[in-house]
Coordinates of C-alpha atoms in Angstrom, one line a residue:
X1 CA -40.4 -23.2 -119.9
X2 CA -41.4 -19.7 -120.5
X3 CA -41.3 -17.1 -117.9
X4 CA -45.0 -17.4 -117.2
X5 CA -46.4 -19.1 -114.2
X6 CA -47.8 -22.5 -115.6
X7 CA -51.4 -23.2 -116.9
X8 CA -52.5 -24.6 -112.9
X9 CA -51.9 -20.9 -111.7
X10 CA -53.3 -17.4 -112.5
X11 CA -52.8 -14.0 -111.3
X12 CA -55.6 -11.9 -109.6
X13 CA -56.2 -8.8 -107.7
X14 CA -58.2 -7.8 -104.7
X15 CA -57.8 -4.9 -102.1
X16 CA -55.5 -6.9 -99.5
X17 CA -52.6 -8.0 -101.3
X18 CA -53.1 -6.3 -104.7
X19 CA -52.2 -8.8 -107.6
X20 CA -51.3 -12.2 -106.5
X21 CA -51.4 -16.2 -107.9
X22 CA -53.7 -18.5 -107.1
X23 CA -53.9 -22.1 -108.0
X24 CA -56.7 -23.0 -110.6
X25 CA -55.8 -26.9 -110.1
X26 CA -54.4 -29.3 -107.6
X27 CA -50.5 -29.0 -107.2
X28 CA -48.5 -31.5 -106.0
X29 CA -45.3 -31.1 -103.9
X30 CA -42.3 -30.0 -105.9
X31 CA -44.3 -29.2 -109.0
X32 CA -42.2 -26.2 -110.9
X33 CA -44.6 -23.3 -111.0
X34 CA -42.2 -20.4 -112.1
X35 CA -39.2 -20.5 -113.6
X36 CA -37.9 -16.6 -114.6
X37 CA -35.4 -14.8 -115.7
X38 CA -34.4 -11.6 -113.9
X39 CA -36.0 -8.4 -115.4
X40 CA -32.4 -6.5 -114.3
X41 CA -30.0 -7.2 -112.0
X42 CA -28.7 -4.3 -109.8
X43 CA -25.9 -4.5 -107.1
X44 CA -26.5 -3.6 -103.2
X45 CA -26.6 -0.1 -102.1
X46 CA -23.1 1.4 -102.4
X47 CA -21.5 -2.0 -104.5
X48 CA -19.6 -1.0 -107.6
X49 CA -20.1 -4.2 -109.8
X50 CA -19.2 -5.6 -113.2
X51 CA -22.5 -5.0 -115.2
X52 CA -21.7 -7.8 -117.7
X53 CA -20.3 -10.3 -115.0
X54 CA -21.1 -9.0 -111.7
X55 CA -17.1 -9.2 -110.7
X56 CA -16.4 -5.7 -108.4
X57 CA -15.6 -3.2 -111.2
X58 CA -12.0 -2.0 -111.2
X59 CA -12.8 0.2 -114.2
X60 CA -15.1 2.0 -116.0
X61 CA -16.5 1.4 -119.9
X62 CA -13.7 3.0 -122.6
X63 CA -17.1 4.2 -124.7
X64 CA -19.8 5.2 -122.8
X65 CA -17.2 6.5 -119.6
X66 CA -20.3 5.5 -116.9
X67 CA -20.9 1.8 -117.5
X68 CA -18.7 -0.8 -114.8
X69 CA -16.5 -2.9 -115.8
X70 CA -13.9 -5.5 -114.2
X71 CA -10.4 -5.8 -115.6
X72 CA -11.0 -8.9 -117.6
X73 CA -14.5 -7.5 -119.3
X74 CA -14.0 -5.0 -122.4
X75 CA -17.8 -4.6 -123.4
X76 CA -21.2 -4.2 -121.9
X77 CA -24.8 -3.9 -123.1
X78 CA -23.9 -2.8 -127.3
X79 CA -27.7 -0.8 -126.9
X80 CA -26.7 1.0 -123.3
X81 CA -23.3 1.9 -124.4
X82 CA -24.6 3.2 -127.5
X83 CA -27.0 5.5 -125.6
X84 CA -25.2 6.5 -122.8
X85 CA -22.4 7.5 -125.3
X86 CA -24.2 9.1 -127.5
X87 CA -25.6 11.4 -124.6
X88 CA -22.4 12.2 -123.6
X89 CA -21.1 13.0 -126.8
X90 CA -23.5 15.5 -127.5
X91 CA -24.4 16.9 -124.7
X92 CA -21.7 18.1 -122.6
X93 CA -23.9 19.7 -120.1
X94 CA -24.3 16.2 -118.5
X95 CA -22.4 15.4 -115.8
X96 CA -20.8 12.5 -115.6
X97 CA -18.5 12.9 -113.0
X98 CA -21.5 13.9 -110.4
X99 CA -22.8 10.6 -111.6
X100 CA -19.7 8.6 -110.9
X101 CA -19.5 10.5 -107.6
X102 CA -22.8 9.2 -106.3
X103 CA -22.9 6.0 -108.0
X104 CA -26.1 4.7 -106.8
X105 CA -27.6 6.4 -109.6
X106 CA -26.5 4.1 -112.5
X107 CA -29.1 1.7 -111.0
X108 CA -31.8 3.9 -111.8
X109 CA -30.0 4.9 -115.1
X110 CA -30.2 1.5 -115.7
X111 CA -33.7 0.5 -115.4
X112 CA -34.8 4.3 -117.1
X113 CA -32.6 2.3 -120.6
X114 CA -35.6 -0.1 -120.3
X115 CA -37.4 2.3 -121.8
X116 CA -35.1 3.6 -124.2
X117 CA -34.6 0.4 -125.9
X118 CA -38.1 -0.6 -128.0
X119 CA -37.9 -4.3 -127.4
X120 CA -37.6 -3.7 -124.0
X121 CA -40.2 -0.8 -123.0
X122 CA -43.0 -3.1 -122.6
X123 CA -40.9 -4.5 -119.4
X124 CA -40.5 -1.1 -118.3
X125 CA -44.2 -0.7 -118.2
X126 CA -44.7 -4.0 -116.6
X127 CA -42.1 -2.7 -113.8
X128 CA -44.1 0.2 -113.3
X129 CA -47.1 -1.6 -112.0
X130 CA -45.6 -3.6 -109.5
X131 CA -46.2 -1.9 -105.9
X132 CA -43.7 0.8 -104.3
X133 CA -45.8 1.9 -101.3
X134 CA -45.1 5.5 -102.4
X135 CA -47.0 6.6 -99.8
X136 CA -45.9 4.9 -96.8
X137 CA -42.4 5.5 -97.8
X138 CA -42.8 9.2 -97.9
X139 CA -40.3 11.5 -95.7
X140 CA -39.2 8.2 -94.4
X141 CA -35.3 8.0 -93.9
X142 CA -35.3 5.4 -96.8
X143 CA -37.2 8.3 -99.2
X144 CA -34.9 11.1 -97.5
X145 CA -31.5 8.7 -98.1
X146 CA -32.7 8.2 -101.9
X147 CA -33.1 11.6 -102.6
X148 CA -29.9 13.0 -101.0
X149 CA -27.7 9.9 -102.6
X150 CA -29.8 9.6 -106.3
X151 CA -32.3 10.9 -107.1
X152 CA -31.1 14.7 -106.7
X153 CA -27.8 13.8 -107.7
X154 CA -29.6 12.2 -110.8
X155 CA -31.5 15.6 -111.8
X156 CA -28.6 17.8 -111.2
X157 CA -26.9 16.2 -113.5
X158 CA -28.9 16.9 -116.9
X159 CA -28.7 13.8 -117.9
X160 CA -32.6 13.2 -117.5
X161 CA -33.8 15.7 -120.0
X162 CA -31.9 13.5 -123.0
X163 CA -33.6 10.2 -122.9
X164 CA -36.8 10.0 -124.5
X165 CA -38.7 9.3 -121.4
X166 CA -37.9 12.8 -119.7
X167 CA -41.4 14.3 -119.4
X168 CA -42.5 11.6 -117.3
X169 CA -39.4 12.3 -114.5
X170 CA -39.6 13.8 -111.4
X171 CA -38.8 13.6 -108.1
X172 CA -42.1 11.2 -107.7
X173 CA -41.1 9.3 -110.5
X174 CA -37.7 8.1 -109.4
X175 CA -38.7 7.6 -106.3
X176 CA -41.3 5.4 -107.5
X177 CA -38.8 3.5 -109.0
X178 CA -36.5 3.4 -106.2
X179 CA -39.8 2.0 -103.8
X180 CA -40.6 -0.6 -106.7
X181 CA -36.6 -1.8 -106.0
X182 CA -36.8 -1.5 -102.4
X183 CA -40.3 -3.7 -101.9
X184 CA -40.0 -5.9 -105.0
X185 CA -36.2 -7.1 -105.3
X186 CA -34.8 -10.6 -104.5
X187 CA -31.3 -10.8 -102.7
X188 CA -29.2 -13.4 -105.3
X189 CA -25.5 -14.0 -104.7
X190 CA -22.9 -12.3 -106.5
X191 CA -20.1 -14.8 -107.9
X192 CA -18.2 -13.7 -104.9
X193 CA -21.2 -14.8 -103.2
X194 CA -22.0 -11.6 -101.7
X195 CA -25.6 -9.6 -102.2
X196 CA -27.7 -8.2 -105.3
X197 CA -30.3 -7.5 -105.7
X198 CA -32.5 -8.8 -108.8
X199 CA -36.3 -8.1 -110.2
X200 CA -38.5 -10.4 -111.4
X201 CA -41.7 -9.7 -112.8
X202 CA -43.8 -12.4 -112.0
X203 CA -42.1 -14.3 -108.8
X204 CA -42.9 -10.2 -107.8
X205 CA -46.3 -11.3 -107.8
X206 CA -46.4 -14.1 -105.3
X207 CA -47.6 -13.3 -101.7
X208 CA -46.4 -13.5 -98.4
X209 CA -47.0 -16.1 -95.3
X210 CA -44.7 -17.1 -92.8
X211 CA -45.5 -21.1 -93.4
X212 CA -45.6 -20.8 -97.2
X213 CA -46.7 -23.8 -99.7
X214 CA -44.2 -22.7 -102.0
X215 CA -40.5 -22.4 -101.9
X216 CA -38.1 -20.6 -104.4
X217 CA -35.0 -20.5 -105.4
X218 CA -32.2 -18.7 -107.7
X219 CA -29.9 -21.0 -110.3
X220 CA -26.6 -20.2 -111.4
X221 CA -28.1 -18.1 -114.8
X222 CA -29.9 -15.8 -112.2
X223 CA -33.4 -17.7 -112.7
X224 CA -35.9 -18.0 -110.0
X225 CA -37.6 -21.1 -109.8
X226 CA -40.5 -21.3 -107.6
X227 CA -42.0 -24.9 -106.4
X228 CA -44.6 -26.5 -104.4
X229 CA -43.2 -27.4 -101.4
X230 CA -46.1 -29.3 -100.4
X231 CA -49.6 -30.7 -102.0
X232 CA -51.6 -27.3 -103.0
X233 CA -55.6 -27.1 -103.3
X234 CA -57.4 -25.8 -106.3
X235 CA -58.3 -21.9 -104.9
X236 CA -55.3 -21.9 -102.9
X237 CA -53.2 -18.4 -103.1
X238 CA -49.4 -19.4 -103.9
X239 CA -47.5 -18.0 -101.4
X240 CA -43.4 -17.7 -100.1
X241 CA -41.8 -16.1 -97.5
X242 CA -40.1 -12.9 -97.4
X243 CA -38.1 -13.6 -93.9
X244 CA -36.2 -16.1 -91.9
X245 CA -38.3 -18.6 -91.0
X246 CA -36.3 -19.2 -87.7
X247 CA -36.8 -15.4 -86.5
X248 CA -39.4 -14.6 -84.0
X249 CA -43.0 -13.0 -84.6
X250 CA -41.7 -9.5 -83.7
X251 CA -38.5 -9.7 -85.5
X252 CA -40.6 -11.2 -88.9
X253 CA -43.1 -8.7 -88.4
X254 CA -40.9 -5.7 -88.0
X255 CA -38.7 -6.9 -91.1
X256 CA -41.9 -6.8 -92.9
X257 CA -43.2 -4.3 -91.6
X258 CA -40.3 -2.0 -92.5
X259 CA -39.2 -3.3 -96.2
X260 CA -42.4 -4.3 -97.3
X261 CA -44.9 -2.2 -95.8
X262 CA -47.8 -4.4 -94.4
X263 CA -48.6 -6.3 -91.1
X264 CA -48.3 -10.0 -91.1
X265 CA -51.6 -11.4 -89.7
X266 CA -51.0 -15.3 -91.2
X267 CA -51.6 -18.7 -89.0
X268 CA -48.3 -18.4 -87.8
X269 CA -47.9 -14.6 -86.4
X270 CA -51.3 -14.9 -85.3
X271 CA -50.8 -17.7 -82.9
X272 CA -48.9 -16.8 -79.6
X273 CA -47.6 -20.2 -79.4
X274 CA -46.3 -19.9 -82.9
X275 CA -47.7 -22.9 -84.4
X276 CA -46.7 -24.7 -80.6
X277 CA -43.3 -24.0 -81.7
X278 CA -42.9 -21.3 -78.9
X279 CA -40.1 -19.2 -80.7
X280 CA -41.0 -16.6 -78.9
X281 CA -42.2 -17.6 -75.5
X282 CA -40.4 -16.7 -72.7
X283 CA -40.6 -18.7 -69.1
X284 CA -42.5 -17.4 -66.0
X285 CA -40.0 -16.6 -63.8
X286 CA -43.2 -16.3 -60.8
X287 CA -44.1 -20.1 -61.8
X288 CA -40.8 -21.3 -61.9
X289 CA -39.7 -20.2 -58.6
X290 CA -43.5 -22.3 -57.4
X291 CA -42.0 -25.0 -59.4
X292 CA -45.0 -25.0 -62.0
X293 CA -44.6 -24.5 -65.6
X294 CA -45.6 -21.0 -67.2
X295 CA -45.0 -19.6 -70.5
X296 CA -45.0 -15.9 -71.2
X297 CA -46.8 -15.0 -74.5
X298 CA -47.4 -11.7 -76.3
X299 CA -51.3 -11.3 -76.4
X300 CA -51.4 -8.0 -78.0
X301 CA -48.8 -5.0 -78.5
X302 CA -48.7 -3.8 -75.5
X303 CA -48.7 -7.0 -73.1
X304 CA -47.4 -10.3 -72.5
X305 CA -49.0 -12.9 -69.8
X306 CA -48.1 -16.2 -68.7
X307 CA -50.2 -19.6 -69.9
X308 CA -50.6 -20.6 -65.8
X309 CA -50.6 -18.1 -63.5
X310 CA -51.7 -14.9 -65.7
X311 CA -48.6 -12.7 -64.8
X312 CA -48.2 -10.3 -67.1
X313 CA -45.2 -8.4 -68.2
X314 CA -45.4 -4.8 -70.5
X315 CA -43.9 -5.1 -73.7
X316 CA -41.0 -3.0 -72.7
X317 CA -39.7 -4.7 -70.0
X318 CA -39.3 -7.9 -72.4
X319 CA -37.8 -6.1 -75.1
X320 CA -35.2 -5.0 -72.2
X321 CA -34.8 -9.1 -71.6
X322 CA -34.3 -9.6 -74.4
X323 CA -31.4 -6.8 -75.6
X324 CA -29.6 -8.1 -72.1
X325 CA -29.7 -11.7 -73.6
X326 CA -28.6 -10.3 -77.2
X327 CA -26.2 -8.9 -75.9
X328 CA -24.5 -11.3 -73.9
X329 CA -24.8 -14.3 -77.1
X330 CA -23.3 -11.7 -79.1
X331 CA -20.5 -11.1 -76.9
X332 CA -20.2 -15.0 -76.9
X333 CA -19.8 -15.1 -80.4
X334 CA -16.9 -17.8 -81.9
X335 CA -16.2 -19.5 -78.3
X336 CA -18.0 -22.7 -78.4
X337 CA -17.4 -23.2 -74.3
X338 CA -19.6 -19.3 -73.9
X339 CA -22.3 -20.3 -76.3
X340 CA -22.7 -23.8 -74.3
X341 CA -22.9 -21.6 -71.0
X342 CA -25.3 -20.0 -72.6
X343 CA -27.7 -23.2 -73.4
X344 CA -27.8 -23.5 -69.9
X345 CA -28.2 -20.3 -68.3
X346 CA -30.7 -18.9 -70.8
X347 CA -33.3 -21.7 -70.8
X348 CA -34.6 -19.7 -67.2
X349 CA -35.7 -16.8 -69.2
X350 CA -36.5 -18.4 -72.9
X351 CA -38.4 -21.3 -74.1
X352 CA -35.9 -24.2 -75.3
X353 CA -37.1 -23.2 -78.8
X354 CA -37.2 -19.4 -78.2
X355 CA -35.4 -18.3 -81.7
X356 CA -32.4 -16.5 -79.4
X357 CA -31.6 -20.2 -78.1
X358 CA -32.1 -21.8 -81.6
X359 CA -29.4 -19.4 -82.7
X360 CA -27.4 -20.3 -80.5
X361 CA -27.8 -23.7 -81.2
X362 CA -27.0 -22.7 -84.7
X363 CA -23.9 -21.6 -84.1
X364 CA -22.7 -24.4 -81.8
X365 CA -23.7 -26.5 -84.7
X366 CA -21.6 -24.4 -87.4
X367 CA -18.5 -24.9 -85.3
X368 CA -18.9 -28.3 -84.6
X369 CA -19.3 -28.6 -88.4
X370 CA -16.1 -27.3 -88.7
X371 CA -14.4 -30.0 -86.1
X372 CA -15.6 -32.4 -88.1
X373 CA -14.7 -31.5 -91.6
X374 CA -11.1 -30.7 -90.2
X375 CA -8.8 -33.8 -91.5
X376 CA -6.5 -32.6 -88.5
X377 CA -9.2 -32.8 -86.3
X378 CA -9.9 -36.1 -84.1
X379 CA -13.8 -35.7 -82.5
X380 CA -14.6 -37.7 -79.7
X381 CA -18.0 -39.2 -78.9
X382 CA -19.0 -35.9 -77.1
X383 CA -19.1 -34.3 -80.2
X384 CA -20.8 -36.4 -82.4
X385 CA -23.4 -36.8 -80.1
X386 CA -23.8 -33.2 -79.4
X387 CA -24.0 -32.5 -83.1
X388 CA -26.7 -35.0 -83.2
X389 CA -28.8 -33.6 -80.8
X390 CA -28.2 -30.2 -82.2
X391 CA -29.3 -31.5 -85.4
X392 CA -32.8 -33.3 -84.1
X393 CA -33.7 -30.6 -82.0
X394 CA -33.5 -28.4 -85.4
X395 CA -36.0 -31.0 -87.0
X396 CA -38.5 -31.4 -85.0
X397 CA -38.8 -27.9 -84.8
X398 CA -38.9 -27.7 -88.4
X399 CA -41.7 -30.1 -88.8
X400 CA -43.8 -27.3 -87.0
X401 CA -42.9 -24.4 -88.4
X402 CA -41.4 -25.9 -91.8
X403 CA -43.5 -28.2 -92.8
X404 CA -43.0 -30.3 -96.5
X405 CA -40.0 -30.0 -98.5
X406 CA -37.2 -27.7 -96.6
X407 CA -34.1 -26.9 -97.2
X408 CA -32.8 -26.3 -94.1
X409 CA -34.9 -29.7 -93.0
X410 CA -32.7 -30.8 -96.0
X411 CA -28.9 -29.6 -94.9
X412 CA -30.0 -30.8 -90.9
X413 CA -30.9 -34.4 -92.0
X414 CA -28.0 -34.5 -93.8
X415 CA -25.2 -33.4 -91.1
X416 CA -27.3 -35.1 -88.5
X417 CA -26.5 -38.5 -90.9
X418 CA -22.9 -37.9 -91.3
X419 CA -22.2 -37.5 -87.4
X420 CA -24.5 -40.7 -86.9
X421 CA -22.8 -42.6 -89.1
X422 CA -19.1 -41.7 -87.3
X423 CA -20.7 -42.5 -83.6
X424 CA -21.4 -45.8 -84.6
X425 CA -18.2 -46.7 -86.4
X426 CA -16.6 -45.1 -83.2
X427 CA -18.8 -47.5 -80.8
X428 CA -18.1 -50.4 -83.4
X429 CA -14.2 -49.9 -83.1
X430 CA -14.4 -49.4 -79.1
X431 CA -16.6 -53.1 -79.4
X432 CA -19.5 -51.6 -78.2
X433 CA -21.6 -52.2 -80.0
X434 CA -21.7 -55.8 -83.1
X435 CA -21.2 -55.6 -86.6
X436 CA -25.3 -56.3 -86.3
X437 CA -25.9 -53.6 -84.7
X438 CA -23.6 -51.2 -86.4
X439 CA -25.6 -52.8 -90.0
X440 CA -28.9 -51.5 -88.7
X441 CA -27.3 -48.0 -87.2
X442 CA -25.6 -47.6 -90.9
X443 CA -29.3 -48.1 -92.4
X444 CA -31.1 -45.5 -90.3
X445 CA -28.5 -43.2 -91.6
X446 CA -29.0 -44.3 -95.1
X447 CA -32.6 -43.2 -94.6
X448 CA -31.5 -39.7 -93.2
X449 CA -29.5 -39.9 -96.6
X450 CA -32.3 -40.6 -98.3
X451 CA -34.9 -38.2 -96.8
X452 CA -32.2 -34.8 -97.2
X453 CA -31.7 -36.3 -100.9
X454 CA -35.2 -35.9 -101.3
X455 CA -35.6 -33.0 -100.0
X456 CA -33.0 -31.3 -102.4
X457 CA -34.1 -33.1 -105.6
X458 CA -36.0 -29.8 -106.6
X459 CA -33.4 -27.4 -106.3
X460 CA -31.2 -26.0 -108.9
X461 CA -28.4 -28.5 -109.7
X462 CA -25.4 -25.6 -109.6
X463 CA -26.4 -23.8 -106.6
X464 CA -25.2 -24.9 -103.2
X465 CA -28.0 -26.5 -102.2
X466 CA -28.1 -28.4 -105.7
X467 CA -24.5 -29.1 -105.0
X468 CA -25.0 -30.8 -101.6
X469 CA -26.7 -33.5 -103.5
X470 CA -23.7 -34.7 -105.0
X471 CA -22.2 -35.1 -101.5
X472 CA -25.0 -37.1 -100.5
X473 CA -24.6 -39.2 -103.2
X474 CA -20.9 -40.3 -102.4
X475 CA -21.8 -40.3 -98.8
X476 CA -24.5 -42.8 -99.3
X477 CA -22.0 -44.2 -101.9
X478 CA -19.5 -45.4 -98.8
X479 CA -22.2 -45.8 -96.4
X480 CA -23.6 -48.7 -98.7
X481 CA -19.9 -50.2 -98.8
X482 CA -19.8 -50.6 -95.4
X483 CA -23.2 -52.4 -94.9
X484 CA -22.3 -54.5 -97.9
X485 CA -19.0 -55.3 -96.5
X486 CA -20.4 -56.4 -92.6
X487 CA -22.7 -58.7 -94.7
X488 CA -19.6 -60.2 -96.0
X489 CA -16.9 -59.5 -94.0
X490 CA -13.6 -59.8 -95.3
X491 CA -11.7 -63.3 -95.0
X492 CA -9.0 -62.9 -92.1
X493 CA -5.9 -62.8 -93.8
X494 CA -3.8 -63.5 -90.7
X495 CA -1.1 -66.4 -91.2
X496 CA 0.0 -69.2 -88.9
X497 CA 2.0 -67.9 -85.9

């Protein structure tokens, strides 16, 4: 596939969103609408990496004396050592050493080669019209951190004046640049599996929403590949999402808000409830002392009132609630015994799905994970069963505010079938329950199985998600060994006493 979105989609522009893709025909869930390979890749702010392998660099390039390299790479880019050396060789005004100093100007260096190499300058070009909210970001810290760290840096050290694109830089310019990185990137994993950052000329086009119909995800070559992740309308706008999907309105809206410069109005943010999912309704303290039920939801910036009994709080005093309760879970952190306190003290002040409880729920659920997997490890009932509800709690609130295919629908289907499918051998061994019964148990965690397989088929087949599959497929592998086997039991090879 090339790297175009495919015929059902096409890209237009209005005043709201700027460019964006729309659907021009039905789409059916899972459809492959984009599948791209990275313009550049850059590492995070302040990362020296590998910039043939992505490794951390140990070393610098032998020619060019700027370029990255880890100890088991000798070469880079033939066409940006060739420039970069050349530069250097004949210019000995430049200063390399400034630009090895403050390094995070090889990532502008970088994407200014795009133009310098004629097979590539139409990219550069096409880069240059994506959106950097120049404007917005002006005398910000972000603009004031660029220009102390590259973009001065970048200037001082002559190196601008030698490529053939100099009369277009300036201050503006770079920062341009800088802005198109900030707003436009996509976090990929390194092969330690650590941050960078990549750009992607088209999947830069698709819009925001907090329930998105599409989903996307990054291979093991650094391609994106975005998908329906449910049936899409003709005249629909494709859209992702740029945030967590289990962080509350103010926390979405404020990481929004801050990277990519605009305020999220969709279904989702909109809605105090959240869709019903109440991930950011708080509990009436007033109503629950009168034994009535009353949830606390943010009407407008400055106020919050209650669903029953119209108490209202300002917005500062829950942001204080909240910091308290932040700062207690993080203080709770890796101590499974805290964090269950928690579940039970906090449920007073937060709804049961406020996103401060569901992270806490989270990380129960990561440790428990870790029980689990542990061959040293013997879990009791208790613990399967609190994995369970841990992992159903998790789905159903996906269903609301993830709706279609999920990943993380996916991976809580999938550990929610595993602990299943130990509670019911465990009851089976303790003769609690008949090999009948434990048949039909086994087959309602095939189904989970089944469903998280599903689920999965879309994604890359090297990246962890892709991965899982395989796990599913020797889980449900055994799983169907044991149902086999209570349908025909082994003979009893017991002698004569």
């Amino acid at each position: 596939m090339a790297d175009q979105f495919v015929e059902k989609c096409t890209v237009l522009k209005n005043e709201i969103v700027g460019r964006y893709v729309k659907s021009v025909e039905a789409i059916e869930a899972g459809e492959t609408l984009l599948l791209e390979k990275p313009l550049l890749i850059l590492p995070a702010s302040g990362d020296k990496r590998c910039c043939n392998c992505f490794r951390y660099a140990q070393q610098y390039c032998s020619k060019c004396q700027l370029s990255p390299l880890c100890l088991e790479c000798e070469s880079h880019s033939e066409f940006d050592c060739k420039t970069l050396s050349d530069i250097f060789s004949k210019s000995p005004e430049v200063q390399v050493e400034l630009l090895k100093k403050f390094f995070g100007t090889y990532n502008i260096i970088k994407c200014l080669l795009l133009y310098e190499n004629s097979t590539t300058r139409e990219y550069f070009e096409k880069m240059l019209l994506m959106e950097s909210h120049l404007d917005k970001r002006r005398n910000t810290t972000i603009w004031k951190d660029h220009n102390r760290a590259v973009i001065q840096p970048l200037l001082k050290s002559n190196i601008c004046q030698h490529l053939a694109i100099s009369q277009r830089i300036n201050e503006e310019f770079l920062q341009h640049i800088c802005g198109i990185w900030d707003v436009n990137s996509y976090e990929i994993r390194a092969p330690d599996s650590e941050a960078m950052r990549a750009l992607y000329l088209n999947a830069s086009l698709l819009a925001h929403n907090c329930i998105p119909n599409a989903n996307q995800a990054i291979d093991e070559q650094y391609r994106i590949k975005i998908y329906a992740n449910r049936d899409i309308d003709k005249d629909e706008m494709i859209t992702i999402s740029y945030t967590n999907v289990l962080m509350g309105t103010d926390d979405r809206r404020n990481f929004l808000r801050e990277g990519k410069y605009f305020h999220c109005v969709c279904a989702r943010c909109e809605d105090p409830t959240e869709l019903g999912s109440h991930m950011s309704t708080l509990i009436c303290n007033k109503c629950a002392t009168n034994k009535q039920e009353g949830f606390i939801m943010k009407i407008d910036a400055k106020t919050w009132k209650c669903s029953n009994c119209h108490h209202c709080l300002k917005n500062e005093q829950v942001e204080t609630i909240l910091e308290k309760v932040k700062e207690e879970v993080f203080h709770a952190q890796d101590d499974i015994r805290h964090l269950e306190y928690l579940l039970t003290k906090l449920p007073t002040l937060l709804h049961k799905n406020h996103y401060i409880i569901v992270d806490v729920k989270q990380n129960i659920a990561s440790m428990l994970r870790s029980i689990i997997r542990n061959s040293l490890q013997r879990p009791g009932r208790q613990l399967y069963e609190r994995k369970i509800r841990l992992c159903q709690e998790l789905v159903v609130l996906l269903h609301i505010i993830q709706p279609g295919i999920s990943r993380l629908k996916a991976i809580a289907l999938y550990e929610m079938a595993i602990a299943s499918a130990e509670l019911y051998r465990l009851k089976f061994g303790e003769d609690e329950i008949n090999a009948e019964e434990l048949q039909e148990y086994l087959r309602k965690c095939e189904a989970m199985y089944r469903e998280s397989m599903r689920l999965l088929l879309y994604e890359p087949p090297e990246t962890p998600e892709g991965q899982l599959v395989k796990s599913i497929i020797n889980e449900l592998r055994d799983l169907r060994s044991d149902i086999q086997l209570l349908d025909n039991p082994l003979p009893d090879q017991g002698g004569d006493e």
